[in-house]
Amino acid sequence: MRPYLSSREVSSSRKHWRTFPVDCVAMCGDCVEKEYPNRGNTCLENGSFLLNFTGCAVCNKRDFMLITNKSLKEEDGEEIVTYDHLCKNCHHVIARHEYTFSIMDEFQEYTMLCLLCGKAEDTISILPDDPRQMTLLF
């Protein structure tokens, strides 16, 4: 595997990329159409939101991405999945993806935060009838 490129390693004749360090991983704002787009309640545990990918700012190619450094850990009853989106051609780090899942009371809660895939939250009842959808009868 080729080493990761950072904006400091690219020749000075190229533009400087906007980078966002997250957990010591520099994410690239120039590879995406919109940074952290609002995805409503669409939380992705895996995959990539390719519609938001404009192309790699380092090699100028728009291709599929690699998913690397995937980890799953559990902290205080919360499942946390993290991974990196990398350019398939030059292994430039495009974004760090974080997805969480937890159960709070009678609800499953999901969150997603990623420069490429966006930010989203969802809450789903674990009961057959969602108490939030019940109407009061008098």
PDB file of C-alpha atoms in Angstrom:
ATOM      1  CA  MET A   1       0.000   0.000   0.000  1.00  0.00           C
ATOM      2  CA  ARG A   2       1.311   3.448  -0.873  1.00  0.00           C
ATOM      3  CA  PRO A   3       1.750   5.974   1.947  1.00  0.00           C
ATOM      4  CA  TYR A   4      -0.882   8.636   2.452  1.00  0.00           C
ATOM      5  CA  LEU A   5      -0.297  12.036   0.881  1.00  0.00           C
ATOM      6  CA  SER A   6      -0.906  15.212   2.791  1.00  0.00           C
ATOM      7  CA  SER A   7      -1.248  18.715   1.421  1.00  0.00           C
ATOM      8  CA  ARG A   8       2.292  19.485   2.605  1.00  0.00           C
ATOM      9  CA  GLU A   9       3.739  16.693   0.442  1.00  0.00           C
ATOM     10  CA  VAL A  10       2.142  17.947  -2.775  1.00  0.00           C
ATOM     11  CA  SER A  11       4.164  20.344  -4.918  1.00  0.00           C
ATOM     12  CA  SER A  12       3.712  24.027  -4.187  1.00  0.00           C
ATOM     13  CA  SER A  13       2.450  24.624  -7.745  1.00  0.00           C
ATOM     14  CA  ARG A  14      -0.880  23.018  -6.789  1.00  0.00           C
ATOM     15  CA  LYS A  15      -3.532  24.745  -4.758  1.00  0.00           C
ATOM     16  CA  HIS A  16      -3.554  24.291  -1.006  1.00  0.00           C
ATOM     17  CA  TRP A  17      -6.287  21.930   0.165  1.00  0.00           C
ATOM     18  CA  ARG A  18      -8.613  22.599   3.038  1.00  0.00           C
ATOM     19  CA  THR A  19      -7.928  19.902   5.574  1.00  0.00           C
ATOM     20  CA  PHE A  20      -9.812  19.093   8.759  1.00  0.00           C
ATOM     21  CA  PRO A  21      -7.916  17.037  11.349  1.00  0.00           C
ATOM     22  CA  VAL A  22     -10.159  14.524  13.120  1.00  0.00           C
ATOM     23  CA  ASP A  23      -8.505  12.026  15.456  1.00  0.00           C
ATOM     24  CA  CYS A  24      -5.154  12.811  13.800  1.00  0.00           C
ATOM     25  CA  VAL A  25      -6.566  12.078  10.317  1.00  0.00           C
ATOM     26  CA  ALA A  26      -6.615  15.023   7.915  1.00  0.00           C
ATOM     27  CA  MET A  27      -9.829  15.120   5.915  1.00  0.00           C
ATOM     28  CA  CYS A  28     -10.025  16.982   2.623  1.00  0.00           C
ATOM     29  CA  GLY A  29     -12.745  19.567   2.021  1.00  0.00           C
ATOM     30  CA  ASP A  30     -11.736  19.981  -1.639  1.00  0.00           C
ATOM     31  CA  CYS A  31     -12.750  16.420  -2.524  1.00  0.00           C
ATOM     32  CA  VAL A  32     -16.411  16.947  -1.650  1.00  0.00           C
ATOM     33  CA  GLU A  33     -19.258  18.987  -3.111  1.00  0.00           C
ATOM     34  CA  LYS A  34     -20.551  19.964   0.346  1.00  0.00           C
ATOM     35  CA  GLU A  35     -18.872  19.487   3.717  1.00  0.00           C
ATOM     36  CA  TYR A  36     -20.951  17.511   6.227  1.00  0.00           C
ATOM     37  CA  PRO A  37     -24.213  17.625   4.234  1.00  0.00           C
ATOM     38  CA  ASN A  38     -27.399  17.220   6.260  1.00  0.00           C
ATOM     39  CA  ARG A  39     -28.691  13.708   5.519  1.00  0.00           C
ATOM     40  CA  GLY A  40     -31.765  13.862   7.754  1.00  0.00           C
ATOM     41  CA  ASN A  41     -32.225  10.393   9.241  1.00  0.00           C
ATOM     42  CA  THR A  42     -30.071   8.446   6.726  1.00  0.00           C
ATOM     43  CA  CYS A  43     -27.289   6.949   8.863  1.00  0.00           C
ATOM     44  CA  LEU A  44     -24.789   4.757   6.978  1.00  0.00           C
ATOM     45  CA  GLU A  45     -22.973   2.018   8.895  1.00  0.00           C
ATOM     46  CA  ASN A  46     -20.837   1.315   5.830  1.00  0.00           C
ATOM     47  CA  GLY A  47     -20.352   2.576   2.286  1.00  0.00           C
ATOM     48  CA  SER A  48     -19.764   6.016   0.775  1.00  0.00           C
ATOM     49  CA  PHE A  49     -22.012   8.863  -0.395  1.00  0.00           C
ATOM     50  CA  LEU A  50     -20.530   9.093  -3.907  1.00  0.00           C
ATOM     51  CA  LEU A  51     -22.929  11.815  -5.056  1.00  0.00           C
ATOM     52  CA  ASN A  52     -21.056  14.207  -2.746  1.00  0.00           C
ATOM     53  CA  PHE A  53     -17.603  13.174  -4.054  1.00  0.00           C
ATOM     54  CA  THR A  54     -16.299  15.647  -6.663  1.00  0.00           C
ATOM     55  CA  GLY A  55     -13.023  13.814  -7.231  1.00  0.00           C
ATOM     56  CA  CYS A  56      -9.667  13.495  -5.535  1.00  0.00           C
ATOM     57  CA  ALA A  57      -7.955  16.853  -5.039  1.00  0.00           C
ATOM     58  CA  VAL A  58      -4.529  15.169  -5.213  1.00  0.00           C
ATOM     59  CA  CYS A  59      -4.710  12.975  -8.345  1.00  0.00           C
ATOM     60  CA  ASN A  60      -7.775  14.673  -9.946  1.00  0.00           C
ATOM     61  CA  LYS A  61      -9.536  11.323 -10.543  1.00  0.00           C
ATOM     62  CA  ARG A  62     -13.150  10.556  -9.725  1.00  0.00           C
ATOM     63  CA  ASP A  63     -13.310   6.853  -9.017  1.00  0.00           C
ATOM     64  CA  PHE A  64     -14.588   4.505  -6.342  1.00  0.00           C
ATOM     65  CA  MET A  65     -13.154   4.818  -2.850  1.00  0.00           C
ATOM     66  CA  LEU A  66     -11.393   2.423  -0.561  1.00  0.00           C
ATOM     67  CA  ILE A  67     -12.613   1.914   2.976  1.00  0.00           C
ATOM     68  CA  THR A  68      -9.739   1.327   5.384  1.00  0.00           C
ATOM     69  CA  ASN A  69      -8.950   1.319   9.102  1.00  0.00           C
ATOM     70  CA  LYS A  70     -12.471   0.064   9.901  1.00  0.00           C
ATOM     71  CA  SER A  71     -12.993  -0.486  13.586  1.00  0.00           C
ATOM     72  CA  LEU A  72     -15.899  -1.461  15.787  1.00  0.00           C
ATOM     73  CA  LYS A  73     -15.789  -0.750  19.482  1.00  0.00           C
ATOM     74  CA  GLU A  74     -18.301  -0.719  22.278  1.00  0.00           C
ATOM     75  CA  GLU A  75     -18.258   1.948  24.957  1.00  0.00           C
ATOM     76  CA  ASP A  76     -20.888   2.179  27.690  1.00  0.00           C
ATOM     77  CA  GLY A  77     -23.445   0.229  25.644  1.00  0.00           C
ATOM     78  CA  GLU A  78     -22.826   2.295  22.513  1.00  0.00           C
ATOM     79  CA  GLU A  79     -21.529   0.685  19.317  1.00  0.00           C
ATOM     80  CA  ILE A  80     -19.085   2.928  17.428  1.00  0.00           C
ATOM     81  CA  VAL A  81     -18.000   2.129  13.860  1.00  0.00           C
ATOM     82  CA  THR A  82     -15.234   4.255  12.337  1.00  0.00           C
ATOM     83  CA  TYR A  83     -13.388   4.035   9.037  1.00  0.00           C
ATOM     84  CA  ASP A  84     -11.528   6.162   6.496  1.00  0.00           C
ATOM     85  CA  HIS A  85     -12.600   6.957   2.927  1.00  0.00           C
ATOM     86  CA  LEU A  86      -9.496   6.875   0.675  1.00  0.00           C
ATOM     87  CA  CYS A  87      -8.943   7.635  -2.988  1.00  0.00           C
ATOM     88  CA  LYS A  88      -8.602   4.320  -4.818  1.00  0.00           C
ATOM     89  CA  ASN A  89      -5.790   5.661  -7.008  1.00  0.00           C
ATOM     90  CA  CYS A  90      -3.453   7.627  -4.723  1.00  0.00           C
ATOM     91  CA  HIS A  91      -4.737   6.672  -1.224  1.00  0.00           C
ATOM     92  CA  HIS A  92      -5.394  10.299  -0.280  1.00  0.00           C
ATOM     93  CA  VAL A  93      -7.575  10.457   2.863  1.00  0.00           C
ATOM     94  CA  ILE A  94     -10.875  12.026   1.863  1.00  0.00           C
ATOM     95  CA  ALA A  95     -12.811  11.646   5.120  1.00  0.00           C
ATOM     96  CA  ARG A  96     -13.142   9.853   8.452  1.00  0.00           C
ATOM     97  CA  HIS A  97     -16.575   8.241   8.924  1.00  0.00           C
ATOM     98  CA  GLU A  98     -18.182   7.683  12.330  1.00  0.00           C
ATOM     99  CA  TYR A  99     -21.433   5.789  12.936  1.00  0.00           C
ATOM    100  CA  THR A 100     -22.933   5.103  16.361  1.00  0.00           C
ATOM    101  CA  PHE A 101     -25.737   2.878  17.580  1.00  0.00           C
ATOM    102  CA  SER A 102     -27.200   2.704  21.064  1.00  0.00           C
ATOM    103  CA  ILE A 103     -30.370   1.753  22.890  1.00  0.00           C
ATOM    104  CA  MET A 104     -31.820   4.390  25.193  1.00  0.00           C
ATOM    105  CA  ASP A 105     -34.902   3.394  27.131  1.00  0.00           C
ATOM    106  CA  GLU A 106     -37.363   2.109  24.495  1.00  0.00           C
ATOM    107  CA  PHE A 107     -35.555   3.527  21.460  1.00  0.00           C
ATOM    108  CA  GLN A 108     -32.691   2.635  19.134  1.00  0.00           C
ATOM    109  CA  GLU A 109     -30.583   5.697  18.384  1.00  0.00           C
ATOM    110  CA  TYR A 110     -28.335   6.057  15.345  1.00  0.00           C
ATOM    111  CA  THR A 111     -25.915   8.859  14.419  1.00  0.00           C
ATOM    112  CA  MET A 112     -23.514   9.461  11.541  1.00  0.00           C
ATOM    113  CA  LEU A 113     -20.838  12.117  11.132  1.00  0.00           C
ATOM    114  CA  CYS A 114     -18.603  12.265   8.054  1.00  0.00           C
ATOM    115  CA  LEU A 115     -17.228  15.053   5.853  1.00  0.00           C
ATOM    116  CA  LEU A 116     -18.221  13.039   2.756  1.00  0.00           C
ATOM    117  CA  CYS A 117     -21.379  11.180   3.845  1.00  0.00           C
ATOM    118  CA  GLY A 118     -22.777  13.940   6.035  1.00  0.00           C
ATOM    119  CA  LYS A 119     -24.416  14.208   9.404  1.00  0.00           C
ATOM    120  CA  ALA A 120     -27.600  12.416  10.415  1.00  0.00           C
ATOM    121  CA  GLU A 121     -29.558  11.177  13.410  1.00  0.00           C
ATOM    122  CA  ASP A 122     -32.383   8.691  13.726  1.00  0.00           C
ATOM    123  CA  THR A 123     -34.425   7.290  16.598  1.00  0.00           C
ATOM    124  CA  ILE A 124     -36.621   4.214  16.223  1.00  0.00           C
ATOM    125  CA  SER A 125     -38.907   2.675  18.818  1.00  0.00           C
ATOM    126  CA  ILE A 126     -38.150  -0.934  19.778  1.00  0.00           C
ATOM    127  CA  LEU A 127     -41.804  -1.425  20.746  1.00  0.00           C
ATOM    128  CA  PRO A 128     -44.351  -2.770  18.238  1.00  0.00           C
ATOM    129  CA  ASP A 129     -46.262   0.523  18.488  1.00  0.00           C
ATOM    130  CA  ASP A 130     -44.142   3.669  18.652  1.00  0.00           C
ATOM    131  CA  PRO A 131     -45.301   5.629  21.734  1.00  0.00           C
ATOM    132  CA  ARG A 132     -44.430   8.907  19.953  1.00  0.00           C
ATOM    133  CA  GLN A 133     -47.036   8.092  17.300  1.00  0.00           C
ATOM    134  CA  MET A 134     -49.818   7.354  19.771  1.00  0.00           C
ATOM    135  CA  THR A 135     -52.600   9.922  20.005  1.00  0.00           C
ATOM    136  CA  LEU A 136     -54.095  10.845  23.301  1.00  0.00           C
ATOM    137  CA  LEU A 137     -57.683   9.640  23.697  1.00  0.00           C
ATOM    138  CA  PHE A 138     -59.961  11.545  26.026  1.00  0.00           C
TER     139      PHE A 138
END
